[in-house]
Short mmCIF file of C-alpha atoms in Angstrom, two decimals:
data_model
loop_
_atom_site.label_atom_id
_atom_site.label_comp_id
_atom_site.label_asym_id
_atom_site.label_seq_id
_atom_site.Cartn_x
_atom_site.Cartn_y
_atom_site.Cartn_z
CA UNK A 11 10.42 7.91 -31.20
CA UNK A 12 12.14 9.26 -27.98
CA UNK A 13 10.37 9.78 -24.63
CA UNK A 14 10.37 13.76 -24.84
CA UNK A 15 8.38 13.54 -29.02
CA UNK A 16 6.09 10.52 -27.42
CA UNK A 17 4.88 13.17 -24.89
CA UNK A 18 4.62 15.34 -27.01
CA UNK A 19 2.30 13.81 -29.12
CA UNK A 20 0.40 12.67 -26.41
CA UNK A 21 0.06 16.03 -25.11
CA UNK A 22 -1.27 17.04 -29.02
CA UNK A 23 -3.53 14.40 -28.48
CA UNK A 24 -4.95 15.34 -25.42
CA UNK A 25 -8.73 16.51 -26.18
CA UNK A 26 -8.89 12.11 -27.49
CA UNK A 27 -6.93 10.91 -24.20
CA UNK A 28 -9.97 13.11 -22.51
CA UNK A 29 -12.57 11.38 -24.86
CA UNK A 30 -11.30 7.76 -24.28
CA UNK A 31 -11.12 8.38 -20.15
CA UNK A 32 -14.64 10.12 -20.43
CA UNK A 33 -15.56 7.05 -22.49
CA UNK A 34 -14.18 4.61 -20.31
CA UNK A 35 -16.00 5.72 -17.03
CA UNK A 36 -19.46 6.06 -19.38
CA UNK A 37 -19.42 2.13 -20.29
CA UNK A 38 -18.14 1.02 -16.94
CA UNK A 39 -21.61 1.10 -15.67
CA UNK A 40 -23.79 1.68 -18.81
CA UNK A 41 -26.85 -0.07 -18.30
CA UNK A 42 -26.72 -0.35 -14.77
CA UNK A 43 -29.71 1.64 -12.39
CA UNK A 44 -26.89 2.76 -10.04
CA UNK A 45 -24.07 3.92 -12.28
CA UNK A 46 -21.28 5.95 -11.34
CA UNK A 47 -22.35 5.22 -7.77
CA UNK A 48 -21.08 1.96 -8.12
CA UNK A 49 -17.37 3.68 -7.82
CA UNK A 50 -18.48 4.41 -4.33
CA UNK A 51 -20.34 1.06 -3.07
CA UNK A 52 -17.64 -1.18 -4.52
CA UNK A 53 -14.71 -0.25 -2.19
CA UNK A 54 -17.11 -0.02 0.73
CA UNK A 55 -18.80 -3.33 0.14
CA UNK A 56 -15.17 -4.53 0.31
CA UNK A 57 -14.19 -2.69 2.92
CA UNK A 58 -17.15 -3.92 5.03
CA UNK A 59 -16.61 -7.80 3.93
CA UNK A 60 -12.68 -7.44 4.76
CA UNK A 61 -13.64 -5.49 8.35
CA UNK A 62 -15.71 -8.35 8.78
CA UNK A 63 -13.56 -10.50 8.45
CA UNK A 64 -10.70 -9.57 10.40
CA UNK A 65 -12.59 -7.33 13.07
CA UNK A 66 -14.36 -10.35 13.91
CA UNK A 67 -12.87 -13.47 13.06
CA UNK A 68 -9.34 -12.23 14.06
CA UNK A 69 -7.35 -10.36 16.84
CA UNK A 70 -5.82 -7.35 16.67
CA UNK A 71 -5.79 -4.13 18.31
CA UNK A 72 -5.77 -1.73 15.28
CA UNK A 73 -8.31 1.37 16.45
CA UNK A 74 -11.19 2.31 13.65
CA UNK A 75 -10.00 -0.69 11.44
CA UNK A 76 -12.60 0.11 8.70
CA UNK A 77 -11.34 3.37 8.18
CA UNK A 78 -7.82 1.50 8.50
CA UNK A 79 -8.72 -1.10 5.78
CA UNK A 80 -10.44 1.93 3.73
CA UNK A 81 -7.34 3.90 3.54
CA UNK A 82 -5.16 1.59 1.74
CA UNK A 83 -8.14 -0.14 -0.44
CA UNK A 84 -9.04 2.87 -2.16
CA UNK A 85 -5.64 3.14 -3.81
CA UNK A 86 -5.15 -0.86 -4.30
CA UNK A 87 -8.47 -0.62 -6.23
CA UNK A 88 -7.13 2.29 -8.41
CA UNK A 89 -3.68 0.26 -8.74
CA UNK A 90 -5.25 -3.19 -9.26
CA UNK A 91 -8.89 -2.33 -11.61
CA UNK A 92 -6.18 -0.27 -13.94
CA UNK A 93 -3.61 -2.99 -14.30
CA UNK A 94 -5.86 -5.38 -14.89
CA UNK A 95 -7.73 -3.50 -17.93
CA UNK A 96 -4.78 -1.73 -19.22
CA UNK A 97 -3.29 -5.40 -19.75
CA UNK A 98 -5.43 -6.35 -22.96
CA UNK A 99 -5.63 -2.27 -23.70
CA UNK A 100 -3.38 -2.91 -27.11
CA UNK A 101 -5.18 -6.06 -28.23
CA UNK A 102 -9.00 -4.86 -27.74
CA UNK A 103 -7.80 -1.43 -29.54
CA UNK A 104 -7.19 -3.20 -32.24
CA UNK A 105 -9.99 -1.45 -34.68
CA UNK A 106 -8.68 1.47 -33.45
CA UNK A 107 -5.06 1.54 -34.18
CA UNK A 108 -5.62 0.06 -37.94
CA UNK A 109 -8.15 2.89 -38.54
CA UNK A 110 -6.61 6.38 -36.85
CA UNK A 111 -3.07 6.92 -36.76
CA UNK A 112 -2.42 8.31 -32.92
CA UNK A 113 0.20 7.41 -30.22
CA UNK A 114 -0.82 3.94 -29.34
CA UNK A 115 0.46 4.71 -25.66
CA UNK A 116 -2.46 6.56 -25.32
CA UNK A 117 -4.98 3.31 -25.01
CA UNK A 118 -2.79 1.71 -21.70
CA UNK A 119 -2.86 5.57 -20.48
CA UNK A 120 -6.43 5.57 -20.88
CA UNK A 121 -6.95 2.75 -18.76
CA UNK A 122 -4.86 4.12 -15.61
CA UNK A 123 -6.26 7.74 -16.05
CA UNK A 124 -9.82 6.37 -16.03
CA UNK A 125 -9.16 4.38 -12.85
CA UNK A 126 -7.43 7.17 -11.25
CA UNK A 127 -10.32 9.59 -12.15
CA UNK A 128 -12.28 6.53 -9.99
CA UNK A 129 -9.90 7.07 -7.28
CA UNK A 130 -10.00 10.83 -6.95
CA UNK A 131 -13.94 10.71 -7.11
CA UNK A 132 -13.85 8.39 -4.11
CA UNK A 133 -11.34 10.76 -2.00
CA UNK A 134 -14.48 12.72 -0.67
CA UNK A 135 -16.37 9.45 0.75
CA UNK A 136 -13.01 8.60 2.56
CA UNK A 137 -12.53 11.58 4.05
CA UNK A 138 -16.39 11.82 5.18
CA UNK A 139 -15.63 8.37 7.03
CA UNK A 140 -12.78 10.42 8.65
CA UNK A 141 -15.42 13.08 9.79
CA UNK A 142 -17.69 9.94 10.72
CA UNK A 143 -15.10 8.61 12.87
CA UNK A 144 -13.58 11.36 14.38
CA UNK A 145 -10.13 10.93 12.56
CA UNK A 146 -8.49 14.21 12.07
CA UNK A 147 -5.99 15.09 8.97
CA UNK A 148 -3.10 16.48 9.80
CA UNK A 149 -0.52 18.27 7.73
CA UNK A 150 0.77 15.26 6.53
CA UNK A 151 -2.32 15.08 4.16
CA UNK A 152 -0.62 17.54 2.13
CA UNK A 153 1.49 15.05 0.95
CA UNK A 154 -1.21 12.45 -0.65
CA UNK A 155 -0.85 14.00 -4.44
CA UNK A 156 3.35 12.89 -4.16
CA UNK A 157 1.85 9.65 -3.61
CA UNK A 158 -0.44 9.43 -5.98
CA UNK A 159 2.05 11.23 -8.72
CA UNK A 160 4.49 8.48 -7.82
CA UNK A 161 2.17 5.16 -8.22
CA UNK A 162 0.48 7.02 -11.64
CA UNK A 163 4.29 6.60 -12.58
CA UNK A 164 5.32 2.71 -11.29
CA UNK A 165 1.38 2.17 -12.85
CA UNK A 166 2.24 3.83 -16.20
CA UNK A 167 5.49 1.85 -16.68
CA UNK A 168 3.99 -1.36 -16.07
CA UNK A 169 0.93 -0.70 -18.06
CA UNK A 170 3.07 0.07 -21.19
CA UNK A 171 4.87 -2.88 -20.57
CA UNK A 172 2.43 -5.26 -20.23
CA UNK A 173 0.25 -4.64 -22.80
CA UNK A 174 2.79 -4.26 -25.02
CA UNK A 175 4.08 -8.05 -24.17
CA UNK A 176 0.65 -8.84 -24.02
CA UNK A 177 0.04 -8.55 -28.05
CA UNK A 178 2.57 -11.27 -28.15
CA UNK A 179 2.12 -13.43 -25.25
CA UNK A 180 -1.59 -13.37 -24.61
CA UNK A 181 -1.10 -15.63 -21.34
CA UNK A 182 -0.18 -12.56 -19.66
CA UNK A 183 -3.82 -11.46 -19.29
CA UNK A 184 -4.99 -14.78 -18.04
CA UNK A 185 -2.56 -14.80 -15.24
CA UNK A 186 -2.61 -11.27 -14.88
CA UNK A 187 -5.82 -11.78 -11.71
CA UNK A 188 -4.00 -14.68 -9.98
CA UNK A 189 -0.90 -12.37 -9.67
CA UNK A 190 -3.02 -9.45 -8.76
CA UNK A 191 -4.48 -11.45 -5.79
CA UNK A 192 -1.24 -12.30 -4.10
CA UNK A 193 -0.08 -9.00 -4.49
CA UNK A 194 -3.00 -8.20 -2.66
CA UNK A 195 -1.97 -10.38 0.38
CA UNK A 196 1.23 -10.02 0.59
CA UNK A 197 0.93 -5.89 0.27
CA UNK A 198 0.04 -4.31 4.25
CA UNK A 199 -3.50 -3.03 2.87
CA UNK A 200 -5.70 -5.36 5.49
CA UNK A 201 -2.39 -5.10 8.09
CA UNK A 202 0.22 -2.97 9.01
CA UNK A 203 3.45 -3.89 8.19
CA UNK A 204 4.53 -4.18 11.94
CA UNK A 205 2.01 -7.10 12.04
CA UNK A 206 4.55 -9.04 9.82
CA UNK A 207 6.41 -11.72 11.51
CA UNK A 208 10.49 -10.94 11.30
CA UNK A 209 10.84 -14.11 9.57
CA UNK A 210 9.13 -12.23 6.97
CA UNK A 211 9.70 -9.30 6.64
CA UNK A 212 12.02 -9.44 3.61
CA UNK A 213 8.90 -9.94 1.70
CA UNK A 214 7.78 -6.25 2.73
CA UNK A 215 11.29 -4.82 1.29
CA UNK A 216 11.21 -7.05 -1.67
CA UNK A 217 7.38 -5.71 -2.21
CA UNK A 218 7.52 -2.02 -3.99
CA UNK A 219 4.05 -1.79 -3.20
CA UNK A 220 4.62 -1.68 0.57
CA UNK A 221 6.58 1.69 1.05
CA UNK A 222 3.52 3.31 -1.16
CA UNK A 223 0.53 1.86 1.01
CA UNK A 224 2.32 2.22 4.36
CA UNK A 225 2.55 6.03 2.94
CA UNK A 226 -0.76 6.32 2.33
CA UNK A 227 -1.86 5.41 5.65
CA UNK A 228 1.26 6.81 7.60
CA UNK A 229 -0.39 10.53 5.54
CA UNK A 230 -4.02 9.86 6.31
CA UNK A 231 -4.53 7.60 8.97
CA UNK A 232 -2.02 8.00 11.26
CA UNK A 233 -0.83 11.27 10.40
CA UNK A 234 3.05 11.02 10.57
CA UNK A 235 5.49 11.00 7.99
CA UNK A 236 5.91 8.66 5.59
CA UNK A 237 8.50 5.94 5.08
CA UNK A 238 10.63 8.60 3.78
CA UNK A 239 13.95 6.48 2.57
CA UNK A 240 11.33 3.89 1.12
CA UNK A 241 9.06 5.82 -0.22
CA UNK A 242 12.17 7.96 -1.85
CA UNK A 243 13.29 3.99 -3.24
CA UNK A 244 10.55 3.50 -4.63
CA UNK A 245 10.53 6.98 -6.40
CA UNK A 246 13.71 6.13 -7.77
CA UNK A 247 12.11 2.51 -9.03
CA UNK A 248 8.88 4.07 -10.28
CA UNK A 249 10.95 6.64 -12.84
CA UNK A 250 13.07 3.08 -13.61
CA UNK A 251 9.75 0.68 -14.48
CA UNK A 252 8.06 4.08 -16.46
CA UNK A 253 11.59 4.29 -18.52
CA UNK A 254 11.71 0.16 -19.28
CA UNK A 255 8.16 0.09 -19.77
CA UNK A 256 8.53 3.26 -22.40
CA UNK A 257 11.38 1.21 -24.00
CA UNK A 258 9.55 -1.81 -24.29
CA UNK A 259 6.41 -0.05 -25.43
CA UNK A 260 8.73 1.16 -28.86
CA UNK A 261 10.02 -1.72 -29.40
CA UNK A 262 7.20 -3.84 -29.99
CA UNK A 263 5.07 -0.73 -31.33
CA UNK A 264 5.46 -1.30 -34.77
CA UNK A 265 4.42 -4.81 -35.50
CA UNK A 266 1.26 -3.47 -33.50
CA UNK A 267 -1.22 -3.47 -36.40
CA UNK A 268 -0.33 -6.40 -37.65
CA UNK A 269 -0.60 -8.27 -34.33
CA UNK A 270 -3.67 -7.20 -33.68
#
């Protein structure tokens, strides 16, 4: 099946894809007295254990560092929580995909539309900590749904490719946090990437995830242009990963059922 028929079928599909994110968010916090709010206080209980952290146990002379550390753990929580889940996405649809015949690319898609729909529910609380602080968006702001287009892509290629390896090689999931966490680190979410010895920096332009977050906080926080000829490498890499991740999606689809 070709790229252009897959979406297509996805697109015929839509009014499940809608069921399964709608789904998704539901049992996220079933049972729990908070719920949905839980979106909210997770980042912030973060944020307030990372500002901790470094406002107080470290130097630096980065102005409003909550809203700082806010900026770029909003996204890393979208990017992160949706990886993570969308992992084991083929293997826990298993009952699924031997009962209803549907484009199986739907259940990793799921998993990153769900956590994006957690991401765009907690744009309002960041930008009330903007009002809170005094930090005014500028123009630049505009630009925050190209970001967010371009990591749904880089997240949709790697989602289809690692759950589809992960039917076969189920040690992916198990490493899949450990990775995760030093992505974490060595991605300028707690620093900016001028912080970043020169020693080091090739780490920052062998990182894709740099370009994106300095982008997000060049848009919001600082309100300048982003790292335009990264940001447009990146681009480039995101429509790459989405097109080997679709490739290596239908090439493992079929022994799906089975597998599972």
């Amino acid at each position: 099946m070709t790229f252009l028929e897959t979406t297509r079928e996805i697109f015929r599909f839509r009014d499940l894809v809608t069921a399964l994110v709608v789904r998704e968010l539901k049992m996220r916090y079933r049972g729990s007295v908070l719920g949905f709010v839980w979106s909210f206080l997770n980042p912030l209980l973060l944020m307030a254990v990372y500002a901790l952290v470094f406002s107080f146990f470290t130097r630096h002379q980065i102005e409003n560092y909550t809203l700082f550390v806010l900026t770029g753990l909003l996204p890393w929580l979208w990017f992160s929580t949706g990886l993570s889940h969308s992992v084991g996405s083929i293997v826990s649809g298993g009952p699924l995909i031997k009962k209803i015949v549907f484009p199986v690319e739907i259940l990793p898609l799921v998993t990153v539309l769900s956590n994006l729909a957690n991401y765009l529910l907690s744009l309002p609380v960041l930008f009330a900590f903007f009002l809170f602080f005094g930090v005014n968006l500028t123009a630049w702001a505009l630009l925050l749904p190209v970001l967010i287009l371009v990591q749904f892509v880089f997240m949709t290629g790697l989602a289809l490719a690692l759950s589809s390896l992960n039917v076969y090689l189920k040690d992916i999931e198990q490493v899949m946090g450990n990775l995760l966490t030093l992505a974490f680190f060595l991605t300028p979410i707690l620093y900016p990437a001028s912080f970043v010895p020169e020693r080091l920096k090739f780490l920052l332009y062998l990182n894709p995830l740099a370009p994106l977050f300095e982008g997000y906080r060049n848009v919001l926080f600082y309100g300048s242009a982003p790292p335009w000829e990264w940001l447009g490498g990146l681009a480039i890499l995101s429509l790459l990963v989405a097109a080997a991740g679709f490739a290596t999606f239908n090439h493992f689809r079929d022994a799906f059922a089975e597998e599972v």
